[in-house]
Short mmCIF file of C-alpha atoms (C1' of nucleotides) in Angstrom, two decimals:
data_model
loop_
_atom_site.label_atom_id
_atom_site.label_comp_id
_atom_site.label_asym_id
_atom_site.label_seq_id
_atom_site.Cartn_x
_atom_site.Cartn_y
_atom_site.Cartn_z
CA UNK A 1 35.08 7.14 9.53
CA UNK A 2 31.70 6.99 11.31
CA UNK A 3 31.22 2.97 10.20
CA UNK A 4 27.68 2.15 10.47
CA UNK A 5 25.72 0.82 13.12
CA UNK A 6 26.98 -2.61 13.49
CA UNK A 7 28.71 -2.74 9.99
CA UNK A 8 25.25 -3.65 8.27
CA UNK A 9 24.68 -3.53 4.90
CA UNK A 10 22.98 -0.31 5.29
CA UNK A 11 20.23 0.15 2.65
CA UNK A 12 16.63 -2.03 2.92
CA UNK A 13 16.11 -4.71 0.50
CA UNK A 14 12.41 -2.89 0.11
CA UNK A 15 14.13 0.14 -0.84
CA UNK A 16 16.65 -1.73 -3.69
CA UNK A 17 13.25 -3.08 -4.88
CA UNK A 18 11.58 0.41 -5.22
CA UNK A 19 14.78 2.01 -6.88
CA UNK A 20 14.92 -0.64 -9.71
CA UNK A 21 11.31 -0.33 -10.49
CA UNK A 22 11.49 3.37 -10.48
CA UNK A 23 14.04 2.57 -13.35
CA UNK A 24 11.21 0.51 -15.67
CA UNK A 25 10.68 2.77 -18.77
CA UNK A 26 6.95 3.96 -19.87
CA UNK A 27 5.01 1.26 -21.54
CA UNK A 28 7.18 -1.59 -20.50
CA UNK A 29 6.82 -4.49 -17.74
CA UNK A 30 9.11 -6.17 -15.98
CA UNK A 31 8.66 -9.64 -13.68
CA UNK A 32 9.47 -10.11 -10.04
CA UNK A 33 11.98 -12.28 -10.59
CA UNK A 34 13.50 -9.64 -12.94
CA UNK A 35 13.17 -7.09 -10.59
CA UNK A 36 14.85 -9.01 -7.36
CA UNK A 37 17.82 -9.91 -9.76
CA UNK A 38 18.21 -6.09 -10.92
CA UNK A 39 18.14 -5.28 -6.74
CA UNK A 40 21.02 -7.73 -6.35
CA UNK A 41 18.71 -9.67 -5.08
CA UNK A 42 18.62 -12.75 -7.15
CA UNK A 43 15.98 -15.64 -6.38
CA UNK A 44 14.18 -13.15 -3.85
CA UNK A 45 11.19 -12.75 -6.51
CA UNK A 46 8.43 -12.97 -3.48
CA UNK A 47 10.61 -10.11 -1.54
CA UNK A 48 9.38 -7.83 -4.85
CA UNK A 49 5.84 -8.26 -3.85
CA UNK A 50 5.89 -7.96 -0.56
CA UNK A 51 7.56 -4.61 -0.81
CA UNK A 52 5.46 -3.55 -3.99
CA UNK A 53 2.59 -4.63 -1.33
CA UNK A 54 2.65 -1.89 0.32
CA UNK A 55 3.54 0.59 -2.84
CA UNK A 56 5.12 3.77 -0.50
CA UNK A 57 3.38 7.21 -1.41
CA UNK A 58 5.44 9.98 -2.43
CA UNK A 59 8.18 7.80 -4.51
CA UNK A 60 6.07 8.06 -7.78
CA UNK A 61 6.67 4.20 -7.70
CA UNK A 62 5.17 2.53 -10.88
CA UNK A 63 4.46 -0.57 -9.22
CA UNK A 64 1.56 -1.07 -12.42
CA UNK A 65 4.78 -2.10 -14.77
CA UNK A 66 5.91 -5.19 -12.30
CA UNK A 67 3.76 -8.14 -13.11
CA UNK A 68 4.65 -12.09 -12.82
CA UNK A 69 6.97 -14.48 -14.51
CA UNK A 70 3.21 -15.27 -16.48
CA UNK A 71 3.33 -12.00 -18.34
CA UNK A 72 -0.29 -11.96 -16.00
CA UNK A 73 -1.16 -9.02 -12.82
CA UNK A 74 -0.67 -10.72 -10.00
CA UNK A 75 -3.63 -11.88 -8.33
CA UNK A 76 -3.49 -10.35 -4.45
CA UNK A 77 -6.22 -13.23 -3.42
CA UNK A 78 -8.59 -11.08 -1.20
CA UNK A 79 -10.89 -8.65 -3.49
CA UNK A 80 -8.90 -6.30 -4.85
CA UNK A 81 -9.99 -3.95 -7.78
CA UNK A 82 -6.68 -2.93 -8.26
CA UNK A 83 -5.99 -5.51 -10.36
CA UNK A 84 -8.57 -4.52 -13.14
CA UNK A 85 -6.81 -0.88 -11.72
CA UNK A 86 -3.31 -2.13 -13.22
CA UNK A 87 -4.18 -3.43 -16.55
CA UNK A 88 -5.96 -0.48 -17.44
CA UNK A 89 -3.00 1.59 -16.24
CA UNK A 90 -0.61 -0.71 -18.69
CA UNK A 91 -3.06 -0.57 -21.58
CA UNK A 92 -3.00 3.32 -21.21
CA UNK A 93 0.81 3.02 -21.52
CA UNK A 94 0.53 1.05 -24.48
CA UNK A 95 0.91 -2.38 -23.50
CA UNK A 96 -1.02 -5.10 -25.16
CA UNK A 97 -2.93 -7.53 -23.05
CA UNK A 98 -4.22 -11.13 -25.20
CA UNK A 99 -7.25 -12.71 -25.14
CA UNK A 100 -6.68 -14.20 -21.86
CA UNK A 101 -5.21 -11.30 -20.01
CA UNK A 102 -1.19 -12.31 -20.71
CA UNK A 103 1.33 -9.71 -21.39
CA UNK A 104 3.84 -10.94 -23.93
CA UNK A 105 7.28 -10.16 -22.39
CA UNK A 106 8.76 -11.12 -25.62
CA UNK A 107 7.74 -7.56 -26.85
CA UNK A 108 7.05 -5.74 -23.82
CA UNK A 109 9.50 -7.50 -21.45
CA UNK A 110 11.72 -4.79 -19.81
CA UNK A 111 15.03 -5.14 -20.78
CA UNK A 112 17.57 -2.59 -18.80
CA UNK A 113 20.47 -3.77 -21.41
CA UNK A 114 19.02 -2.92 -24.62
CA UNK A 115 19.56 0.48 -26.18
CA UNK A 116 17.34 2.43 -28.05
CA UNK A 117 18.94 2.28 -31.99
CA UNK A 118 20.15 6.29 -32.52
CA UNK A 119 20.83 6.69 -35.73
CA UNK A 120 18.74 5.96 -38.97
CA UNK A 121 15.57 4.35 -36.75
CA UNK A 122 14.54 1.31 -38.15
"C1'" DA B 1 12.70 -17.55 18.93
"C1'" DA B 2 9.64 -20.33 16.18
"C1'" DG B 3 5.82 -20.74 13.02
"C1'" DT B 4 2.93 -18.78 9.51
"C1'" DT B 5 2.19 -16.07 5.33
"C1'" DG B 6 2.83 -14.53 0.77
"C1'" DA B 7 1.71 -8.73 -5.66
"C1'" DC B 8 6.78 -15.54 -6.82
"C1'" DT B 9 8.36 -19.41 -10.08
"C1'" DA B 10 8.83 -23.85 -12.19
"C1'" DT B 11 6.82 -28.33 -12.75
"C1'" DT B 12 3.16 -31.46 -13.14
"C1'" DT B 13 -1.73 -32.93 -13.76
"C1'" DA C 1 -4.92 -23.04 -21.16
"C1'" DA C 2 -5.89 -23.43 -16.37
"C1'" DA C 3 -5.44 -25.53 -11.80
"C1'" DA C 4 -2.82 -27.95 -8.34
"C1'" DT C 5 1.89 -29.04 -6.11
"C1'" DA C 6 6.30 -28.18 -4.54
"C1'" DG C 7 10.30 -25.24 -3.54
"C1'" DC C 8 12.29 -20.84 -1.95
"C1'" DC C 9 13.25 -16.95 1.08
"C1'" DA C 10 12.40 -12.96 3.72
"C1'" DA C 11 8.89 -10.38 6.38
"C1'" DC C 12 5.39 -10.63 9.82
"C1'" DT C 13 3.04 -12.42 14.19
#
DNA sequence: AAGTTGACTATTT
DNA sequence: AAAATAGCCAACT
């Protein structure tokens, strides 16, 4: 059975990262932290940015909806308009920023186990 | 191979 | 509320 090169793991952490992000619905955000943990990659909340660093071409990656454990767009530290670039994205989406630029994750927090109520809405 | 860096997070000031 | 400090872990040089 054609085992892998040296029994590894096989798939990238980057690539876990990407797949899970892929899976945040429209006009929700979900943290690093959040993100790693849905990769299997618990307590690896840095590895999320790093690999969102880069944001791959081609994989229709919404990197916009991954912000920090703040409910605040990461800051990359050099200039960088494309954090102006990602709140506007999120606002389109229909997420609310306050006064000071926080996201509250109570409301718009991503969360993969909650269903959508079918049935009589509200 | 070893040291530095960093789209993080929690705690403290 | 914002800034500074410490801890963590993998990628990058």
């Amino acid at each position: 059975m054609a085992p892998e090169k040296s029994g590894k793991g096989g798939a990238d952490p980057f690539k876990k990262i990407y797949a899970v992000v892929k899976r945040i619905p429209e006009g929700r955000v979900a943290t690093y932290g959040q993100v790693a943990s849905l990769a299997g990659l618990p307590g690896r909340a840095r590895l999320a940015g790093t690999a969102l660093r880069e944001t791959p071409e081609g994989l229709d990656l919404p990197w916009q909806r991954v912000i920090n454990a703040g409910g605040k767009v990461s800051p990359r530290g050099g200039m960088s308009v494309a954090e102006g670039y990602q709140r506007h994205l999120l606002e389109e989406e229909g997420v609310v920023f306050s006064a000071s630029g926080r996201v509250d994750l109570e409301r718009f927090g991503w969360n993969p186990d909650a269903r959508p109520p079918r049935r009589r809405g509200s």
